[in-house]
Amino acid sequence: MVDLENTLFMLPGPVKIHPRVLRVMSMPALPHRSPEFSKINEEIRDLLRYAFQVDDDYHVAVFSGSGTSGLEAVISGILNKEDSVLCIINGKFGERLYEICNIYANAHPLEIPWGQAPTLDAVEEIIEKYEVTAIALCHNETSTGMTNPAEEIGRIAKEHDLIYILDGITSVGGIELYPKEWGVDAIVLGSQKCLAAPAGLAAVAISDRAYQRIGEGRTYYLDLKKHIDKIEKGDTPYTPAIPLFLAFKEALLMLKEEGIEKRWERNKMLATMLRSAVKALGLQLFPEEKFASNTVTAIRYPKGIEDKEFRGILKEELGVIVAGGQSIVKGKIFRIGHMGICSEVDIMATISAIEYALLRLGYEFEAGAGVGEAIKVLSTWRMHNEQGMQKV
Amino acid sequence: MVDLENTLFMLPGPVKIHPRVLRVMSMPALPHRSPEFSKINEEIRDLLRYAFQVDDDYHVAVFSGSGTSGLEAVISGILNKEDSVLCIINGKFGERLYEICNIYANAHPLEIPWGQAPTLDAVEEIIEKYEVTAIALCHNETSTGMTNPAEEIGRIAKEHDLIYILDGITSVGGIELYPKEWGVDAIVLGSQKCLAAPAGLAAVAISDRAYQRIGEGRTYYLDLKKHIDKIEKGDTPYTPAIPLFLAFKEALLMLKEEGIEKRWERNKMLATMLRSAVKALGLQLFPEEKFASNTVTAIRYPKGIEDKEFRGILKEELGVIVAGGQSIVKGKIFRIGHMGICSEVDIMATISAIEYALLRLGYEFEAGAGVGEAIKVLSTWRMHNEQGMQKV
């Protein structure tokens, strides 16, 4: 059995958690209706605006549930059966967004092959055909390792005055993103992704015009308005997952201390290192490279390398944990998360481990080539970086 | 500033500590004169016999102090001014052993260049010249990354019926060692080395004939007999460092669960990976390769690579912590610990990081060559290993 406390944990969420974040969860019982917890809620509220890069004209809320709960809260809150919503599907999480929209509104899918970006023409076409009132887009597709062109689609949404909903579960805090400038009305994050907090919380930011639209009584536990109005006063509608709130606050603080631009830059650098290694090893990215994500990298298996065996060697022989493919790409790709507090040496170690597994499985390549390329990329990056000798 | 909780910690002690070991230290106050603490002491006593690979004919003790306190307890306990003790000096810790022996006995140094092993002839010569009654040897020289030929010197000690004292601070639990077969009368370990417990404790194992020799009143806090007699009954003479005892027990348990032969083998494999990378990068080990240690590797800086700059890049740019040289080799070598719970990917990451730093400093080599060689070594090792696909 693998010692899960002595591994290199490289999933695209949950991700490695900092000891400082883990430690706050060991606090003895804390009453959630207390001035002490109110203060924590208020701090979370303010730090969330920083993480989402929004001002007071956006409303925020936290849900004790997974990222999916945040998506449902948003969609059930601001859309209704009168709405005609365009859902772009090019991965598993675009699919999920569509499934949720389908319950609360009239959803119109724009299906494109996984790993490819939608053309703006196709988006326009559906908008006109179905008199669309809203767009729902998965910003960063964890299932394919690609980032959708959220800014460009936002421009279309603005032109047509559409409600624009973004699943930012693996982008917020990891990938450059400006909700207001991009015309985003609702955006959702998951605690266990770019913030590197434990799994179990979702958070959302809602534009004021979306807030004004919130209908009542469509759901209960995930009631968007109640959650927004309560956290504004430092409270929660129901019992929150108390230790997770404590950890979430600490992780949000760590993001602020690092600086979100620095974290975006770090994730981008890690992604660039990894992509350069992929090429040097003669492997292929799954998505179009132009749209390759900075927080998760999906790599196609070369001929003859079997998923279970490959990931088995990484886990059992080296204690390195990466993800396989989901749904239609199961067995065809593997995925590496490099968001949150993932470091340069974590990436170097991961590349070394991948090389080791490929060697074990008889793949032909020059051992060390991937790591060699990655350290060259990092070295060049640092030389051209104004942070100079410091870790970014 | 480097985030010391998100680093790759590769010192030759203190070493990376397992979360399981850290966690037990967070126990609320525990009275040391209690049946609960007695039980812990008894467990430590029995687990120590396993770590030292000795039976009931050896006595053990734990000191709340550094490894050095254990050395002084042993030397002050079993040697006296009538003793003529041969001290082999080929590194900083051989030197320290000599300094302690010099206080409590008549010490005769055999000085040889750092990183080289003593010849058995030279040892015999001093034994005869000074009518030596005891030998003190540092088994694994952390300062030079070499392992002294303790078994061979033990054979000489046996032939001459000498008291044989081993500093096993960075060997016990990390390098193959059989005290009884080798004629060892006293051996000392440090908690923060091969056991991967926190720093602050020393432990010793003493043969019965050495125990019978223990004099009284030469020291007080480090009184060897008191400590041995007390732990035999699950007690300590003075207030012990309670949280450290809890962590020490957990770390000893982890060694037993892994199995000491497996840990020896793992350390050897990690050392072999690292040494193969050193060669592939055109670097040189500091000690004679034949005597290179399995728990710490010392590497000479190539021309033009400056210690402070090199280790600064590792620490500041990558969060990788390795040691420099001490005393006469300061600035000439750097040292990497690979004892305790150090893993294969820790070594791969360390080699990658070294390559990165060399690249940054303009050293000419083929980037990736070190890691490439190390993963080949590991792959071959695993293929020929009966543990097969499992982590050793």
PDB file of N, CA and C in Angstrom, chain B residues 132-212:
ATOM      1  N   VAL B 132      46.717   0.167  23.623  1.00  0.00           N
ATOM      2  CA  VAL B 132      45.346   0.658  23.544  1.00  0.00           C
ATOM      3  C   VAL B 132      44.364  -0.324  24.194  1.00  0.00           C
ATOM      4  N   THR B 133      43.383   0.221  24.926  1.00  0.00           N
ATOM      5  CA  THR B 133      42.359  -0.632  25.552  1.00  0.00           C
ATOM      6  C   THR B 133      40.983  -0.439  24.911  1.00  0.00           C
ATOM      7  N   ALA B 134      40.878   0.593  24.065  1.00  0.00           N
ATOM      8  CA  ALA B 134      39.567   0.871  23.452  1.00  0.00           C
ATOM      9  C   ALA B 134      39.754   1.559  22.103  1.00  0.00           C
ATOM     10  N   ILE B 135      38.781   1.373  21.227  1.00  0.00           N
ATOM     11  CA  ILE B 135      38.763   2.092  19.939  1.00  0.00           C
ATOM     12  C   ILE B 135      37.456   2.875  19.850  1.00  0.00           C
ATOM     13  N   ALA B 136      37.565   4.124  19.402  1.00  0.00           N
ATOM     14  CA  ALA B 136      36.353   4.929  19.155  1.00  0.00           C
ATOM     15  C   ALA B 136      36.343   5.312  17.677  1.00  0.00           C
ATOM     16  N   LEU B 137      35.248   4.969  17.015  1.00  0.00           N
ATOM     17  CA  LEU B 137      35.174   5.202  15.569  1.00  0.00           C
ATOM     18  C   LEU B 137      33.832   5.820  15.197  1.00  0.00           C
ATOM     19  N   CYS B 138      33.882   6.807  14.321  1.00  0.00           N
ATOM     20  CA  CYS B 138      32.638   7.330  13.762  1.00  0.00           C
ATOM     21  C   CYS B 138      32.283   6.449  12.568  1.00  0.00           C
ATOM     22  N   HIS B 139      31.200   5.697  12.701  1.00  0.00           N
ATOM     23  CA  HIS B 139      30.863   4.708  11.663  1.00  0.00           C
ATOM     24  C   HIS B 139      30.584   5.399  10.334  1.00  0.00           C
ATOM     25  N   ASN B 140      29.674   6.390  10.358  1.00  0.00           N
ATOM     26  CA  ASN B 140      29.318   7.074   9.116  1.00  0.00           C
ATOM     27  C   ASN B 140      29.670   8.543   9.293  1.00  0.00           C
ATOM     28  N   GLU B 141      30.647   9.000   8.533  1.00  0.00           N
ATOM     29  CA  GLU B 141      31.127  10.386   8.667  1.00  0.00           C
ATOM     30  C   GLU B 141      30.224  11.320   7.868  1.00  0.00           C
ATOM     31  N   THR B 142      29.292  11.958   8.556  1.00  0.00           N
ATOM     32  CA  THR B 142      28.357  12.873   7.909  1.00  0.00           C
ATOM     33  C   THR B 142      29.086  14.032   7.228  1.00  0.00           C
ATOM     34  N   SER B 143      30.230  14.390   7.753  1.00  0.00           N
ATOM     35  CA  SER B 143      30.943  15.556   7.224  1.00  0.00           C
ATOM     36  C   SER B 143      31.587  15.289   5.873  1.00  0.00           C
ATOM     37  N   THR B 144      31.847  14.022   5.560  1.00  0.00           N
ATOM     38  CA  THR B 144      32.550  13.707   4.307  1.00  0.00           C
ATOM     39  C   THR B 144      31.748  12.747   3.428  1.00  0.00           C
ATOM     40  N   GLY B 145      30.595  12.291   3.932  1.00  0.00           N
ATOM     41  CA  GLY B 145      29.785  11.350   3.161  1.00  0.00           C
ATOM     42  C   GLY B 145      30.453  10.004   2.979  1.00  0.00           C
ATOM     43  N   MET B 146      31.184   9.572   3.988  1.00  0.00           N
ATOM     44  CA  MET B 146      31.805   8.255   3.866  1.00  0.00           C
ATOM     45  C   MET B 146      31.476   7.354   5.042  1.00  0.00           C
ATOM     46  N   THR B 147      31.519   6.057   4.785  1.00  0.00           N
ATOM     47  CA  THR B 147      31.273   5.070   5.827  1.00  0.00           C
ATOM     48  C   THR B 147      32.586   4.374   6.133  1.00  0.00           C
ATOM     49  N   ASN B 148      32.985   4.470   7.390  1.00  0.00           N
ATOM     50  CA  ASN B 148      34.235   3.814   7.778  1.00  0.00           C
ATOM     51  C   ASN B 148      34.050   2.298   7.861  1.00  0.00           C
ATOM     52  N   PRO B 149      35.130   1.543   7.637  1.00  0.00           N
ATOM     53  CA  PRO B 149      35.048   0.070   7.649  1.00  0.00           C
ATOM     54  C   PRO B 149      34.921  -0.472   9.067  1.00  0.00           C
ATOM     55  N   ALA B 150      33.715  -0.297   9.642  1.00  0.00           N
ATOM     56  CA  ALA B 150      33.506  -0.604  11.065  1.00  0.00           C
ATOM     57  C   ALA B 150      33.614  -2.098  11.348  1.00  0.00           C
ATOM     58  N   GLU B 151      33.211  -2.900  10.380  1.00  0.00           N
ATOM     59  CA  GLU B 151      33.270  -4.345  10.615  1.00  0.00           C
ATOM     60  C   GLU B 151      34.731  -4.802  10.713  1.00  0.00           C
ATOM     61  N   GLU B 152      35.555  -4.328   9.778  1.00  0.00           N
ATOM     62  CA  GLU B 152      36.965  -4.714   9.759  1.00  0.00           C
ATOM     63  C   GLU B 152      37.686  -4.233  11.015  1.00  0.00           C
ATOM     64  N   ILE B 153      37.398  -3.013  11.407  1.00  0.00           N
ATOM     65  CA  ILE B 153      38.058  -2.483  12.608  1.00  0.00           C
ATOM     66  C   ILE B 153      37.550  -3.224  13.848  1.00  0.00           C
ATOM     67  N   GLY B 154      36.281  -3.628  13.793  1.00  0.00           N
ATOM     68  CA  GLY B 154      35.727  -4.442  14.880  1.00  0.00           C
ATOM     69  C   GLY B 154      36.474  -5.762  15.016  1.00  0.00           C
ATOM     70  N   ARG B 155      36.880  -6.310  13.874  1.00  0.00           N
ATOM     71  CA  ARG B 155      37.618  -7.576  13.913  1.00  0.00           C
ATOM     72  C   ARG B 155      38.937  -7.399  14.671  1.00  0.00           C
ATOM     73  N   ILE B 156      39.601  -6.270  14.401  1.00  0.00           N
ATOM     74  CA  ILE B 156      40.856  -5.978  15.117  1.00  0.00           C
ATOM     75  C   ILE B 156      40.593  -5.780  16.607  1.00  0.00           C
ATOM     76  N   ALA B 157      39.502  -5.041  16.895  1.00  0.00           N
ATOM     77  CA  ALA B 157      39.165  -4.799  18.307  1.00  0.00           C
ATOM     78  C   ALA B 157      38.954  -6.127  19.030  1.00  0.00           C
ATOM     79  N   LYS B 158      38.268  -7.049  18.356  1.00  0.00           N
ATOM     80  CA  LYS B 158      38.017  -8.360  18.974  1.00  0.00           C
ATOM     81  C   LYS B 158      39.323  -9.112  19.212  1.00  0.00           C
ATOM     82  N   GLU B 159      40.177  -9.116  18.190  1.00  0.00           N
ATOM     83  CA  GLU B 159      41.462  -9.827  18.316  1.00  0.00           C
ATOM     84  C   GLU B 159      42.263  -9.343  19.517  1.00  0.00           C
ATOM     85  N   HIS B 160      42.168  -8.031  19.758  1.00  0.00           N
ATOM     86  CA  HIS B 160      42.952  -7.457  20.863  1.00  0.00           C
ATOM     87  C   HIS B 160      42.115  -7.300  22.122  1.00  0.00           C
ATOM     88  N   ASP B 161      40.902  -7.790  22.071  1.00  0.00           N
ATOM     89  CA  ASP B 161      39.990  -7.705  23.215  1.00  0.00           C
ATOM     90  C   ASP B 161      39.818  -6.250  23.710  1.00  0.00           C
ATOM     91  N   LEU B 162      39.539  -5.373  22.741  1.00  0.00           N
ATOM     92  CA  LEU B 162      39.393  -3.948  23.069  1.00  0.00           C
ATOM     93  C   LEU B 162      37.916  -3.562  23.200  1.00  0.00           C
ATOM     94  N   ILE B 163      37.671  -2.577  24.027  1.00  0.00           N
ATOM     95  CA  ILE B 163      36.347  -1.958  24.079  1.00  0.00           C
ATOM     96  C   ILE B 163      36.158  -1.187  22.771  1.00  0.00           C
ATOM     97  N   TYR B 164      35.016  -1.399  22.138  1.00  0.00           N
ATOM     98  CA  TYR B 164      34.826  -0.824  20.801  1.00  0.00           C
ATOM     99  C   TYR B 164      33.594   0.088  20.807  1.00  0.00           C
ATOM    100  N   ILE B 165      33.837   1.378  20.625  1.00  0.00           N
ATOM    101  CA  ILE B 165      32.769   2.387  20.686  1.00  0.00           C
ATOM    102  C   ILE B 165      32.494   2.939  19.279  1.00  0.00           C
ATOM    103  N   LEU B 166      31.246   2.876  18.860  1.00  0.00           N
ATOM    104  CA  LEU B 166      30.875   3.368  17.529  1.00  0.00           C
ATOM    105  C   LEU B 166      29.928   4.550  17.637  1.00  0.00           C
ATOM    106  N   ASP B 167      30.291   5.633  16.950  1.00  0.00           N
ATOM    107  CA  ASP B 167      29.331   6.709  16.729  1.00  0.00           C
ATOM    108  C   ASP B 167      28.482   6.263  15.534  1.00  0.00           C
ATOM    109  N   GLY B 168      27.246   5.848  15.825  1.00  0.00           N
ATOM    110  CA  GLY B 168      26.349   5.367  14.755  1.00  0.00           C
ATOM    111  C   GLY B 168      25.272   6.393  14.454  1.00  0.00           C
ATOM    112  N   ILE B 169      25.576   7.665  14.740  1.00  0.00           N
ATOM    113  CA  ILE B 169      24.539   8.703  14.684  1.00  0.00           C
ATOM    114  C   ILE B 169      23.854   8.781  13.325  1.00  0.00           C
ATOM    115  N   THR B 170      24.624   8.652  12.229  1.00  0.00           N
ATOM    116  CA  THR B 170      23.960   8.654  10.910  1.00  0.00           C
ATOM    117  C   THR B 170      24.066   7.294  10.213  1.00  0.00           C
ATOM    118  N   SER B 171      24.245   6.247  11.011  1.00  0.00           N
ATOM    119  CA  SER B 171      24.226   4.914  10.396  1.00  0.00           C
ATOM    120  C   SER B 171      23.142   4.016  10.960  1.00  0.00           C
ATOM    121  N   VAL B 172      22.888   4.086  12.265  1.00  0.00           N
ATOM    122  CA  VAL B 172      21.911   3.157  12.862  1.00  0.00           C
ATOM    123  C   VAL B 172      20.533   3.361  12.238  1.00  0.00           C
ATOM    124  N   GLY B 173      20.012   2.325  11.634  1.00  0.00           N
ATOM    125  CA  GLY B 173      18.703   2.411  10.975  1.00  0.00           C
ATOM    126  C   GLY B 173      18.835   2.789   9.509  1.00  0.00           C
ATOM    127  N   GLY B 174      20.067   3.036   9.036  1.00  0.00           N
ATOM    128  CA  GLY B 174      20.238   3.457   7.650  1.00  0.00           C
ATOM    129  C   GLY B 174      21.248   2.613   6.883  1.00  0.00           C
ATOM    130  N   ILE B 175      22.197   2.042   7.622  1.00  0.00           N
ATOM    131  CA  ILE B 175      23.271   1.282   6.978  1.00  0.00           C
ATOM    132  C   ILE B 175      23.405  -0.054   7.705  1.00  0.00           C
ATOM    133  N   GLU B 176      23.589  -1.102   6.931  1.00  0.00           N
ATOM    134  CA  GLU B 176      23.726  -2.453   7.482  1.00  0.00           C
ATOM    135  C   GLU B 176      24.732  -2.446   8.637  1.00  0.00           C
ATOM    136  N   LEU B 177      24.357  -3.052   9.744  1.00  0.00           N
ATOM    137  CA  LEU B 177      25.169  -2.941  10.958  1.00  0.00           C
ATOM    138  C   LEU B 177      24.706  -4.005  11.952  1.00  0.00           C
ATOM    139  N   TYR B 178      25.679  -4.826  12.433  1.00  0.00           N
ATOM    140  CA  TYR B 178      25.368  -5.885  13.392  1.00  0.00           C
ATOM    141  C   TYR B 178      26.302  -5.753  14.583  1.00  0.00           C
ATOM    142  N   PRO B 179      25.908  -5.014  15.603  1.00  0.00           N
ATOM    143  CA  PRO B 179      26.819  -4.693  16.712  1.00  0.00           C
ATOM    144  C   PRO B 179      27.477  -5.921  17.348  1.00  0.00           C
ATOM    145  N   LYS B 180      26.687  -6.949  17.631  1.00  0.00           N
ATOM    146  CA  LYS B 180      27.269  -8.082  18.352  1.00  0.00           C
ATOM    147  C   LYS B 180      28.308  -8.789  17.484  1.00  0.00           C
ATOM    148  N   GLU B 181      27.942  -9.097  16.243  1.00  0.00           N
ATOM    149  CA  GLU B 181      28.854  -9.789  15.324  1.00  0.00           C
ATOM    150  C   GLU B 181      30.124  -8.970  15.109  1.00  0.00           C
ATOM    151  N   TRP B 182      29.992  -7.660  15.128  1.00  0.00           N
ATOM    152  CA  TRP B 182      31.160  -6.803  14.875  1.00  0.00           C
ATOM    153  C   TRP B 182      31.927  -6.469  16.164  1.00  0.00           C
ATOM    154  N   GLY B 183      31.469  -6.996  17.280  1.00  0.00           N
ATOM    155  CA  GLY B 183      32.171  -6.755  18.541  1.00  0.00           C
ATOM    156  C   GLY B 183      32.021  -5.351  19.094  1.00  0.00           C
ATOM    157  N   VAL B 184      30.884  -4.726  18.832  1.00  0.00           N
ATOM    158  CA  VAL B 184      30.670  -3.347  19.289  1.00  0.00           C
ATOM    159  C   VAL B 184      30.200  -3.354  20.743  1.00  0.00           C
ATOM    160  N   ASP B 185      30.858  -2.533  21.572  1.00  0.00           N
ATOM    161  CA  ASP B 185      30.479  -2.445  22.985  1.00  0.00           C
ATOM    162  C   ASP B 185      29.550  -1.286  23.278  1.00  0.00           C
ATOM    163  N   ALA B 186      29.618  -0.278  22.445  1.00  0.00           N
ATOM    164  CA  ALA B 186      28.743   0.881  22.675  1.00  0.00           C
ATOM    165  C   ALA B 186      28.465   1.526  21.337  1.00  0.00           C
ATOM    166  N   ILE B 187      27.199   1.848  21.110  1.00  0.00           N
ATOM    167  CA  ILE B 187      26.842   2.498  19.855  1.00  0.00           C
ATOM    168  C   ILE B 187      25.768   3.539  20.132  1.00  0.00           C
ATOM    169  N   VAL B 188      25.842   4.642  19.412  1.00  0.00           N
ATOM    170  CA  VAL B 188      25.003   5.806  19.691  1.00  0.00           C
ATOM    171  C   VAL B 188      24.246   6.212  18.431  1.00  0.00           C
ATOM    172  N   LEU B 189      22.962   6.598  18.579  1.00  0.00           N
ATOM    173  CA  LEU B 189      22.226   7.159  17.434  1.00  0.00           C
ATOM    174  C   LEU B 189      21.626   8.504  17.805  1.00  0.00           C
ATOM    175  N   GLY B 190      21.292   9.290  16.808  1.00  0.00           N
ATOM    176  CA  GLY B 190      20.606  10.578  17.015  1.00  0.00           C
ATOM    177  C   GLY B 190      19.207  10.489  16.424  1.00  0.00           C
ATOM    178  N   SER B 191      18.236  11.038  17.131  1.00  0.00           N
ATOM    179  CA  SER B 191      16.830  10.879  16.721  1.00  0.00           C
ATOM    180  C   SER B 191      16.525  11.464  15.350  1.00  0.00           C
ATOM    181  N   GLN B 192      17.218  12.548  14.963  1.00  0.00           N
ATOM    182  CA  GLN B 192      16.873  13.314  13.752  1.00  0.00           C
ATOM    183  C   GLN B 192      17.553  12.806  12.492  1.00  0.00           C
ATOM    184  N   LYS B 193      18.143  11.613  12.564  1.00  0.00           N
ATOM    185  CA  LYS B 193      18.892  11.106  11.414  1.00  0.00           C
ATOM    186  C   LYS B 193      18.126   9.967  10.733  1.00  0.00           C
ATOM    187  N   CYS B 194      18.651   8.761  10.788  1.00  0.00           N
ATOM    188  CA  CYS B 194      18.047   7.658  10.013  1.00  0.00           C
ATOM    189  C   CYS B 194      16.649   7.285  10.485  1.00  0.00           C
ATOM    190  N   LEU B 195      16.268   7.662  11.690  1.00  0.00           N
ATOM    191  CA  LEU B 195      14.926   7.335  12.179  1.00  0.00           C
ATOM    192  C   LEU B 195      13.905   8.379  11.763  1.00  0.00           C
ATOM    193  N   ALA B 196      14.378   9.542  11.315  1.00  0.00           N
ATOM    194  CA  ALA B 196      13.483  10.613  10.860  1.00  0.00           C
ATOM    195  C   ALA B 196      12.529  11.090  11.953  1.00  0.00           C
ATOM    196  N   ALA B 197      13.023  11.096  13.191  1.00  0.00           N
ATOM    197  CA  ALA B 197      12.272  11.698  14.302  1.00  0.00           C
ATOM    198  C   ALA B 197      12.780  13.130  14.479  1.00  0.00           C
ATOM    199  N   PRO B 198      12.084  13.932  15.262  1.00  0.00           N
ATOM    200  CA  PRO B 198      12.590  15.293  15.485  1.00  0.00           C
ATOM    201  C   PRO B 198      13.922  15.263  16.237  1.00  0.00           C
ATOM    202  N   ALA B 199      14.696  16.323  16.088  1.00  0.00           N
ATOM    203  CA  ALA B 199      15.969  16.447  16.791  1.00  0.00           C
ATOM    204  C   ALA B 199      15.727  16.604  18.284  1.00  0.00           C
ATOM    205  N   GLY B 200      16.669  16.113  19.097  1.00  0.00           N
ATOM    206  CA  GLY B 200      16.577  16.354  20.534  1.00  0.00           C
ATOM    207  C   GLY B 200      16.808  15.144  21.415  1.00  0.00           C
ATOM    208  N   LEU B 201      16.936  13.955  20.798  1.00  0.00           N
ATOM    209  CA  LEU B 201      17.191  12.764  21.606  1.00  0.00           C
ATOM    210  C   LEU B 201      18.397  12.000  21.064  1.00  0.00           C
ATOM    211  N   ALA B 202      19.111  11.367  21.987  1.00  0.00           N
ATOM    212  CA  ALA B 202      20.159  10.416  21.612  1.00  0.00           C
ATOM    213  C   ALA B 202      19.786   9.084  22.241  1.00  0.00           C
ATOM    214  N   ALA B 203      20.181   7.993  21.614  1.00  0.00           N
ATOM    215  CA  ALA B 203      19.962   6.682  22.217  1.00  0.00           C
ATOM    216  C   ALA B 203      21.235   5.882  22.085  1.00  0.00           C
ATOM    217  N   VAL B 204      21.429   4.972  23.022  1.00  0.00           N
ATOM    218  CA  VAL B 204      22.658   4.174  23.018  1.00  0.00           C
ATOM    219  C   VAL B 204      22.334   2.707  23.281  1.00  0.00           C
ATOM    220  N   ALA B 205      23.225   1.846  22.807  1.00  0.00           N
ATOM    221  CA  ALA B 205      23.162   0.415  23.157  1.00  0.00           C
ATOM    222  C   ALA B 205      24.553   0.024  23.648  1.00  0.00           C
ATOM    223  N   ILE B 206      24.590  -0.723  24.744  1.00  0.00           N
ATOM    224  CA  ILE B 206      25.845  -1.020  25.442  1.00  0.00           C
ATOM    225  C   ILE B 206      25.920  -2.527  25.681  1.00  0.00           C
ATOM    226  N   SER B 207      27.049  -3.109  25.374  1.00  0.00           N
ATOM    227  CA  SER B 207      27.211  -4.549  25.645  1.00  0.00           C
ATOM    228  C   SER B 207      27.243  -4.768  27.159  1.00  0.00           C
ATOM    229  N   ASP B 208      27.019  -5.998  27.551  1.00  0.00           N
ATOM    230  CA  ASP B 208      26.997  -6.235  28.996  1.00  0.00           C
ATOM    231  C   ASP B 208      28.373  -6.005  29.615  1.00  0.00           C
ATOM    232  N   ARG B 209      29.425  -6.380  28.889  1.00  0.00           N
ATOM    233  CA  ARG B 209      30.756  -6.173  29.499  1.00  0.00           C
ATOM    234  C   ARG B 209      31.065  -4.676  29.641  1.00  0.00           C
ATOM    235  N   ALA B 210      30.528  -3.861  28.728  1.00  0.00           N
ATOM    236  CA  ALA B 210      30.714  -2.414  28.861  1.00  0.00           C
ATOM    237  C   ALA B 210      29.888  -1.899  30.039  1.00  0.00           C
ATOM    238  N   TYR B 211      28.691  -2.445  30.174  1.00  0.00           N
ATOM    239  CA  TYR B 211      27.820  -2.050  31.287  1.00  0.00           C
ATOM    240  C   TYR B 211      28.514  -2.326  32.633  1.00  0.00           C
ATOM    241  N   GLN B 212      29.171  -3.461  32.713  1.00  0.00           N
ATOM    242  CA  GLN B 212      29.850  -3.843  33.975  1.00  0.00           C
ATOM    243  C   GLN B 212      31.000  -2.881  34.314  1.00  0.00           C
TER     244      GLN B 212
END
